Coordinates of C-alpha atoms in Angstrom, one line a residue:
X1 CA 0.0 0.0 0.0
X2 CA 1.0 3.6 -0.4
X3 CA -0.1 6.8 1.4
X4 CA -3.4 8.1 0.1
X5 CA -2.8 11.8 0.1
X6 CA -6.4 12.8 -0.1
X7 CA -7.4 10.5 2.7
X8 CA -4.6 11.7 4.9
X9 CA -5.6 15.3 4.2
X10 CA -9.2 14.5 5.2
X11 CA -8.1 12.9 8.4
X12 CA -5.9 16.0 9.3
X13 CA -8.7 18.5 8.4
X14 CA -11.2 16.6 10.6
X15 CA -8.7 16.5 13.5
X16 CA -7.9 20.2 13.3
X17 CA -11.5 21.3 13.1
X18 CA -13.0 18.9 15.6
X19 CA -10.2 18.4 18.1
X20 CA -7.0 20.4 17.7
X21 CA -8.4 23.9 17.5
X22 CA -10.7 23.5 20.5
X23 CA -7.7 22.1 22.5
X24 CA -5.6 25.0 21.4
X25 CA -8.3 27.4 22.7
X26 CA -8.0 25.9 26.1
X27 CA -4.2 25.7 26.0
X28 CA -3.9 29.4 25.1
X29 CA -6.0 30.3 28.2
X30 CA -3.3 28.7 30.4
X31 CA -0.6 31.3 31.5
X32 CA 2.1 28.7 31.3
X33 CA 5.1 31.1 31.6
X34 CA 8.5 29.7 31.0
X35 CA 10.6 29.4 34.2
X36 CA 12.8 32.5 33.3
X37 CA 9.6 34.6 33.7
X38 CA 8.1 32.8 36.6
X39 CA 10.4 32.0 39.6
X40 CA 7.5 30.3 41.3
X41 CA 6.5 28.1 38.3
X42 CA 6.3 24.9 40.3
X43 CA 4.1 26.4 43.0
X44 CA 1.9 28.4 40.6
X45 CA 1.2 25.2 38.7
X46 CA 0.5 26.7 35.3
X47 CA 3.1 24.7 33.5
X48 CA 1.8 21.5 35.2
X49 CA -1.7 22.4 33.9
X50 CA -0.4 22.8 30.4
X51 CA 1.6 19.6 30.6
X52 CA -1.5 17.6 31.7
X53 CA -3.7 19.3 29.2
X54 CA -1.5 18.2 26.3
X55 CA -0.6 14.8 27.7
X56 CA -4.2 13.9 28.2
X57 CA -5.1 14.6 24.6
X58 CA -2.0 12.8 23.3
X59 CA -2.8 9.7 25.4
X60 CA -6.4 9.6 24.2
X61 CA -5.4 9.3 20.5
X62 CA -6.3 5.9 18.9
X63 CA -2.7 5.1 17.9
X64 CA -2.0 1.4 18.4
X65 CA 1.0 0.6 20.6
X66 CA 1.7 4.3 21.6
X67 CA 2.9 5.1 25.1
X68 CA 2.7 8.6 26.6
X69 CA 4.5 9.6 29.8
X70 CA 5.5 12.7 31.7
X71 CA 9.2 12.5 32.5
X72 CA 10.2 14.3 35.6
X73 CA 13.5 15.2 37.3
X74 CA 13.8 16.9 40.7
X75 CA 13.9 20.7 40.4
X76 CA 13.4 20.7 36.6
X77 CA 10.5 21.3 34.3
X78 CA 9.0 18.1 32.9
X79 CA 8.9 16.8 29.4
X80 CA 6.2 14.8 27.7
X81 CA 7.5 11.8 25.7
X82 CA 5.3 9.7 23.4
X83 CA 6.7 6.6 21.7
X84 CA 4.9 5.2 18.7
X85 CA 6.1 1.9 17.1
X86 CA 6.9 1.7 13.4
X87 CA 3.9 1.1 11.1
X88 CA 3.8 -0.4 7.6
X89 CA 7.5 -1.3 7.6
X90 CA 9.7 -3.9 9.3
X91 CA 9.9 -2.8 12.9
X92 CA 13.3 -4.3 13.4
X93 CA 14.9 -2.3 10.6
X94 CA 12.7 0.8 10.9
X95 CA 14.5 4.2 11.3
X96 CA 13.6 6.5 14.2
X97 CA 12.3 10.0 13.9
X98 CA 12.1 12.5 16.8
X99 CA 9.4 15.2 16.6
X100 CA 10.0 18.2 18.9
X101 CA 8.0 21.0 20.3
X102 CA 7.5 23.0 23.5
X103 CA 4.6 24.2 25.6
X104 CA 6.1 26.9 27.8
X105 CA 5.3 30.5 26.9
X106 CA 6.7 34.0 26.8
X107 CA 5.2 36.7 29.1
X108 CA 2.2 38.7 28.3
X109 CA 3.8 41.8 26.7
X110 CA 2.0 45.1 26.4
X111 CA 0.3 46.4 23.2
X112 CA -2.4 43.8 22.6
X113 CA -5.4 45.0 20.6
X114 CA -8.3 46.0 22.9
X115 CA -10.4 43.0 21.9
X116 CA -7.5 40.5 22.3
X117 CA -5.2 39.3 25.0
X118 CA -2.5 36.8 25.7
X119 CA -4.7 34.3 27.5
X120 CA -7.9 35.0 25.5
X121 CA -8.1 32.8 22.4
X122 CA -9.9 34.6 19.5
X123 CA -10.5 33.1 16.0
X124 CA -10.6 35.8 13.3
X125 CA -10.5 34.4 9.8
X126 CA -7.6 32.0 9.6
X127 CA -5.9 33.6 12.6
X128 CA -6.2 32.1 16.1
X129 CA -4.9 34.9 18.4
X130 CA -3.3 34.3 21.8
X131 CA 0.0 33.5 23.4
X132 CA 1.6 30.2 22.6
X133 CA -0.7 28.8 19.9
X134 CA 1.9 29.3 17.2
X135 CA 4.9 29.2 19.5
X136 CA 4.7 26.4 20.1
X137 CA 1.5 24.7 21.5
X138 CA 0.3 23.4 18.1
X139 CA 3.4 21.2 17.7
X140 CA 2.3 18.3 19.9
X141 CA -1.1 18.2 18.2
X142 CA 0.3 18.5 14.7
X143 CA 2.9 15.8 15.3
X144 CA 0.3 13.2 16.4
X145 CA -2.2 14.2 13.8
X146 CA 0.4 13.6 11.1
X147 CA 1.3 10.2 12.5
X148 CA -2.4 9.3 12.8
X149 CA -3.1 10.4 9.3
X150 CA -0.3 8.2 7.9
X151 CA -1.6 5.2 9.7
X152 CA -5.2 5.7 8.7
X153 CA -4.4 6.4 5.0
X154 CA -2.3 3.5 3.9
X155 CA 1.1 5.1 4.7
X156 CA 4.1 4.0 6.6
X157 CA 6.4 5.5 9.2
X158 CA 9.4 4.5 11.2
X159 CA 9.5 4.5 15.0
X160 CA 8.4 7.9 16.2
X161 CA 9.2 9.8 19.3
X162 CA 7.4 13.0 20.2
X163 CA 9.2 15.1 22.8
X164 CA 7.5 18.2 24.2
X165 CA 9.5 20.3 26.6
X166 CA 8.6 23.0 29.1
X167 CA 11.7 25.3 29.3
X168 CA 12.5 26.3 25.7
X169 CA 11.6 30.0 26.1
X170 CA 14.2 30.0 28.9
X171 CA 16.9 28.6 26.7
X172 CA 16.1 24.9 27.3
X173 CA 18.2 24.7 30.5
X174 CA 16.3 21.5 31.7
X175 CA 16.3 19.6 28.4
X176 CA 19.9 18.3 28.4
X177 CA 19.3 16.5 31.7
X178 CA 16.2 14.9 30.4
X179 CA 17.9 13.8 27.2
X180 CA 20.7 12.3 29.2
X181 CA 18.3 10.4 31.4
X182 CA 16.3 9.2 28.4
X183 CA 19.3 8.5 26.1
X184 CA 18.9 4.7 26.0
X185 CA 15.2 5.1 25.3
X186 CA 15.7 7.5 22.4
X187 CA 18.0 5.1 20.5
X188 CA 19.6 6.0 17.2
X189 CA 17.6 9.0 15.8
X190 CA 18.3 9.6 12.1
X191 CA 15.6 12.3 11.4
X192 CA 14.7 15.2 13.7
X193 CA 11.5 17.2 12.9
X194 CA 11.2 20.5 14.8
X195 CA 8.0 22.5 14.6
X196 CA 9.2 25.6 16.4
X197 CA 10.5 27.7 13.5
X198 CA 9.2 30.2 11.0
X199 CA 8.0 30.5 7.4
X200 CA 8.7 33.2 4.8
X201 CA 5.1 33.3 3.7
X202 CA 1.9 31.1 4.0
X203 CA 2.0 29.6 0.5
X204 CA 4.6 26.9 0.8
X205 CA 6.6 24.8 3.2
X206 CA 9.7 26.6 4.5
X207 CA 12.6 24.6 6.0
X208 CA 15.1 26.4 8.3
X209 CA 18.7 25.7 7.4
X210 CA 20.3 27.8 10.2
X211 CA 19.5 29.4 13.5
X212 CA 21.4 32.2 15.4
X213 CA 23.0 31.7 18.8
X214 CA 22.6 33.9 21.7
X215 CA 24.5 35.6 24.6
X216 CA 22.3 37.6 26.9
X217 CA 22.8 39.1 30.3
X218 CA 22.5 42.3 32.4
X219 CA 25.1 45.0 32.5
X220 CA 25.0 46.9 35.8
X221 CA 26.6 50.2 36.6
X222 CA 26.8 51.8 40.1
X223 CA 28.4 55.2 40.8
X224 CA 26.6 56.5 43.9
X225 CA 25.4 54.8 47.1
X226 CA 22.2 56.8 46.9
X227 CA 20.5 59.3 44.7
X228 CA 21.5 63.0 45.0
X229 CA 20.2 66.3 43.8
X230 CA 21.2 66.8 40.1
X231 CA 21.7 70.5 40.7
X232 CA 24.3 69.8 43.3
X233 CA 26.1 66.8 41.8
X234 CA 25.8 66.9 38.0
X235 CA 29.0 68.0 36.4
X236 CA 31.0 66.4 39.2
X237 CA 29.4 63.0 39.5
X238 CA 29.2 61.3 36.1
X239 CA 25.7 60.0 35.2
X240 CA 25.4 56.2 35.4
X241 CA 23.5 56.4 32.1
X242 CA 26.4 58.1 30.4
X243 CA 28.8 55.5 31.7
X244 CA 26.4 52.9 30.3
X245 CA 26.6 54.6 26.9
X246 CA 30.4 54.6 27.0
X247 CA 30.4 50.9 27.8
X248 CA 27.9 50.0 25.1
X249 CA 30.0 51.9 22.5
X250 CA 32.7 49.3 23.2
X251 CA 30.5 46.5 21.8
X252 CA 28.4 48.2 19.2
X253 CA 28.9 50.9 16.6
X254 CA 25.9 53.1 17.3
X255 CA 25.9 54.6 13.8
X256 CA 25.8 51.3 11.9
X257 CA 24.8 48.7 14.5
X258 CA 27.9 46.7 13.7
X259 CA 29.0 44.4 16.6
X260 CA 32.6 45.2 17.7
X261 CA 33.1 41.9 19.6
X262 CA 35.5 40.0 17.2
X263 CA 34.5 36.5 18.2
X264 CA 30.9 37.3 17.3
X265 CA 31.7 37.8 13.6
X266 CA 32.1 35.0 11.1
X267 CA 32.4 34.5 7.4
X268 CA 29.1 33.8 5.7
X269 CA 29.2 30.5 3.7
X270 CA 28.6 31.1 0.0
X271 CA 25.8 28.5 -0.2
X272 CA 23.9 30.2 2.6
X273 CA 24.1 33.5 0.7
X274 CA 22.8 31.7 -2.3
X275 CA 19.8 30.4 -0.2
X276 CA 19.1 34.0 0.9
X277 CA 19.1 35.2 -2.7
X278 CA 16.7 32.4 -3.7
X279 CA 14.4 33.3 -0.8
X280 CA 14.4 37.0 -1.7
X281 CA 13.6 36.1 -5.3
X282 CA 10.7 33.8 -4.2
X283 CA 9.2 36.4 -1.9
X284 CA 10.0 39.5 -3.9
X285 CA 11.7 40.9 -0.8
X286 CA 13.1 39.8 2.5
X287 CA 11.2 39.7 5.7
X288 CA 11.8 43.3 6.7
X289 CA 8.5 44.4 5.1
X290 CA 6.5 42.3 7.7
X291 CA 7.6 44.4 10.7
X292 CA 5.2 47.0 12.0
X293 CA 7.5 50.1 11.7
X294 CA 6.0 53.5 12.3
X295 CA 5.1 55.7 9.4
X296 CA 8.1 57.4 7.8
X297 CA 10.7 55.1 9.3
X298 CA 12.8 52.6 7.3
X299 CA 14.9 49.5 8.0
X300 CA 18.5 49.7 9.0
X301 CA 19.5 48.0 5.7
X302 CA 17.5 48.6 2.5
X303 CA 19.0 45.9 0.3
X304 CA 16.8 42.9 0.7
X305 CA 19.5 40.3 0.5
X306 CA 21.8 42.1 2.9
X307 CA 18.9 42.7 5.3
X308 CA 18.1 39.0 5.4
X309 CA 21.8 38.1 5.9
X310 CA 21.9 40.7 8.8
X311 CA 18.8 39.0 10.3
X312 CA 20.2 35.5 10.0
X313 CA 24.0 35.4 9.7
X314 CA 25.3 38.6 11.4
X315 CA 25.5 39.5 15.1
X316 CA 23.2 42.1 16.4
X317 CA 22.7 43.6 19.9
X318 CA 19.2 44.4 21.2
X319 CA 18.5 46.2 24.5
X320 CA 15.5 44.5 26.0
X321 CA 15.1 45.9 29.5
X322 CA 16.4 48.6 31.8
X323 CA 16.4 49.1 35.6
X324 CA 17.1 52.2 37.7
X325 CA 15.0 54.6 35.7
X326 CA 11.8 55.9 37.1
X327 CA 8.8 56.6 34.8
X328 CA 8.8 60.0 33.2
X329 CA 5.8 61.0 35.4
X330 CA 7.8 60.2 38.6
X331 CA 11.2 61.4 37.5
X332 CA 12.6 64.1 39.8
X333 CA 15.8 66.1 39.4
X334 CA 17.9 63.3 40.9
X335 CA 21.2 61.9 39.8
X336 CA 20.5 58.2 40.2
X337 CA 22.8 55.7 41.9
X338 CA 23.0 53.3 39.0
X339 CA 21.6 51.9 35.8
X340 CA 21.2 48.3 34.6
X341 CA 20.4 47.2 31.1
X342 CA 19.5 43.8 29.7
X343 CA 21.1 43.1 26.4
X344 CA 20.6 40.3 23.9
X345 CA 23.4 39.6 21.5
X346 CA 22.3 37.4 18.6
X347 CA 25.1 35.4 17.1
X348 CA 25.9 33.9 13.7
X349 CA 25.0 30.2 13.6
X350 CA 28.7 29.1 13.6
X351 CA 30.0 31.5 16.3
X352 CA 31.1 30.0 19.6
X353 CA 28.8 31.4 22.3
X354 CA 31.0 30.7 25.3
X355 CA 33.9 32.4 23.6
X356 CA 31.7 35.4 22.8
X357 CA 30.4 35.6 26.3
X358 CA 33.9 35.6 27.8
X359 CA 35.1 38.3 25.4
X360 CA 31.9 40.4 25.9
X361 CA 32.3 40.2 29.7
X362 CA 36.0 41.2 29.5
X363 CA 35.3 44.1 27.2
X364 CA 32.4 45.5 29.3
X365 CA 34.1 45.1 32.7
X366 CA 37.7 46.3 31.8
X367 CA 38.8 49.7 33.0
X368 CA 35.4 51.0 34.2
X369 CA 34.9 54.7 33.4
X370 CA 35.4 56.9 36.5
X371 CA 36.1 53.8 38.6
X372 CA 32.4 52.9 38.6
X373 CA 31.3 49.4 39.7
X374 CA 30.5 47.5 36.5
X375 CA 29.4 43.9 36.2
X376 CA 28.0 41.9 33.4
X377 CA 26.4 38.6 34.3
X378 CA 26.2 36.9 30.9
X379 CA 23.8 34.2 32.2
X380 CA 22.1 33.3 28.9
X381 CA 24.3 31.4 26.5
X382 CA 22.8 29.3 23.6
X383 CA 24.5 27.8 20.5
X384 CA 23.4 28.5 17.0
X385 CA 22.9 25.8 14.5
X386 CA 23.9 25.3 10.9
X387 CA 22.1 22.4 9.1
X388 CA 23.9 19.5 7.5
X389 CA 23.5 19.2 3.8
X390 CA 20.1 17.7 2.9
X391 CA 20.3 14.1 1.9
X392 CA 18.8 13.4 -1.6
X393 CA 15.9 11.4 -0.2
X394 CA 15.0 14.2 2.2
X395 CA 15.2 16.9 -0.5
X396 CA 12.8 14.7 -2.6
X397 CA 10.5 14.2 0.4
X398 CA 10.4 17.9 1.2
X399 CA 9.5 18.9 -2.3
X400 CA 6.9 16.2 -2.5
X401 CA 5.4 17.1 0.8
X402 CA 5.2 20.8 0.0
X403 CA 3.8 20.2 -3.4
X404 CA 1.1 17.9 -2.0
X405 CA 0.2 20.3 0.7
X406 CA 0.8 23.7 -0.9
X407 CA 1.1 23.1 -4.6
X408 CA 4.7 24.3 -4.7
X409 CA 8.2 22.9 -3.8
X410 CA 9.7 23.5 -0.4
X411 CA 11.8 26.6 0.2
X412 CA 14.9 27.0 2.3
X413 CA 15.6 29.9 4.7
X414 CA 17.8 31.0 7.6
X415 CA 16.1 32.1 10.8
X416 CA 17.1 34.9 13.1
X417 CA 16.0 33.3 16.3
X418 CA 17.4 30.5 18.4
X419 CA 16.3 27.0 19.3
X420 CA 19.0 25.8 21.7
X421 CA 17.8 22.2 21.5
X422 CA 18.8 22.0 17.8
X423 CA 22.5 22.6 18.5
X424 CA 22.4 20.0 21.3
X425 CA 20.7 17.4 19.1
X426 CA 23.1 18.1 16.2
X427 CA 26.0 17.2 18.6
X428 CA 24.1 14.2 20.1
X429 CA 23.1 12.8 16.7
X430 CA 25.7 13.9 14.2
X431 CA 24.4 11.7 11.4
X432 CA 20.8 12.8 11.7
X433 CA 18.9 14.8 9.1
X434 CA 16.8 17.8 10.2
X435 CA 13.5 19.2 9.2
X436 CA 13.2 22.5 11.0
X437 CA 9.9 24.2 10.1
X438 CA 7.0 26.1 11.7
X439 CA 4.1 28.5 11.4
X440 CA 5.7 31.8 12.5
X441 CA 5.2 33.7 9.3
X442 CA 4.6 37.3 8.4
X443 CA 2.7 39.2 11.2
X444 CA 2.5 36.2 13.6
X445 CA 4.5 38.2 16.1
X446 CA 5.7 35.5 18.4
X447 CA 6.7 36.9 21.8
X448 CA 5.0 40.1 21.1
X449 CA 1.4 41.4 21.3
X450 CA -1.3 40.0 19.0
X451 CA 0.6 36.7 18.4
X452 CA -1.5 34.4 16.2
X453 CA -1.5 31.0 14.6
X454 CA -2.5 30.8 11.0
X455 CA -4.8 27.7 11.3
X456 CA -5.1 27.0 7.6
X457 CA -1.3 27.1 7.2
X458 CA -0.8 24.9 10.3
X459 CA -3.2 22.3 8.9
X460 CA -1.4 22.2 5.5
X461 CA 2.0 22.0 7.3
X462 CA 0.6 19.0 9.2
X463 CA -0.2 17.3 5.9
X464 CA 3.3 18.0 4.7
X465 CA 4.8 16.4 7.8
X466 CA 2.7 13.3 7.2
X467 CA 4.2 13.0 3.7
X468 CA 7.8 13.4 5.1
X469 CA 7.1 10.7 7.7
X470 CA 5.9 8.4 4.9
X471 CA 9.0 9.0 2.8
X472 CA 11.2 8.5 5.8
X473 CA 9.6 5.2 6.8
X474 CA 9.8 3.8 3.2
X475 CA 13.3 5.0 2.2

């Protein structure tokens, strides 16, 4: 027998409309913040609620031979692990595929439309608004729906593992310990499917070929033991904010945005530049056009190819939070004791994050201006990821999958964000092939206000994953 594409598509359509979307509505309503944003995550219980919500649905699926468990380790967030035996092929010789997603969420963020909210699911056209639906709650449901569709439509698949973690938005600090504990259970994985990435548009399947790494932390400056009247002290005592500006000028050219930390800069491979050129040709532009910039403003780089390379293969610094500054309404004429700024340094896929962190720390802390107390904690470190070359069978499978689901071959793209687990898995399974894909397309705004899941696209992507699983099982 062979996979009946129309039958598989009907199974997936029914599952999305009758079961998956209602489940996602309930999941979105759970404020399951990642541990980095909820120190009391265990006591508050929201992550546990989300874990049980997804586990229960997974366990209820009519997939013969499947086991579903919550794997727990002391002091760490849990993972859900489902194991599904091979179907339609010789089980003893069947390859293993690992399908990955996560269920923890970013914090609420301000700026939601008045009729929307992070924990209020709202369907509007193809869009399902709410925090976590697209990043990445849909992954567990789509993974099992694809497997179920293959089984019910004459297809075949290898041994499948579905791993759903609960700390990805914190940099996956708990996942290595789980993988170590489960290593004998995982076996020899030769295909990894990750559903936590993005798409260039909603008309084809996009496969991520690289991810940036990350070094993040808080730079703290102290110059006074208490606030003093600015009329008395300014001109004598240097402002902690000015000291901060001097320090940040050491790591970033303020005029161009170029990162001045040498270990954070790498040569861009020619074939990745070629992929970017193909992506821009397919879209008619890069992804800069999707961002909600204010009227009259323009991107830092106007050339579409160079802008996409800047987004995916060059280091950039973002300043994501600041302490020590009162609101403008409450700001008196006071020279403040200190300032602290949270910075996020995105790294090229092949940069060494530990080396960058050490250099960044040394540059920021050396010779503090005016003898101020300066510290950089550098407590967030995540590797980037550069995909191995696609095996011929996988390139064929991806094009077939995208053509069946979307009517066009698959496209390749780099992604500007990070998925720490991918670098770890690349080291753990060096011979594995990767399919990194997802639903975070134009306007979806993961981590920000008005995040949405394009339900129609997610359903089609589920169909594409089913085709990939069938190709993998039969190869």
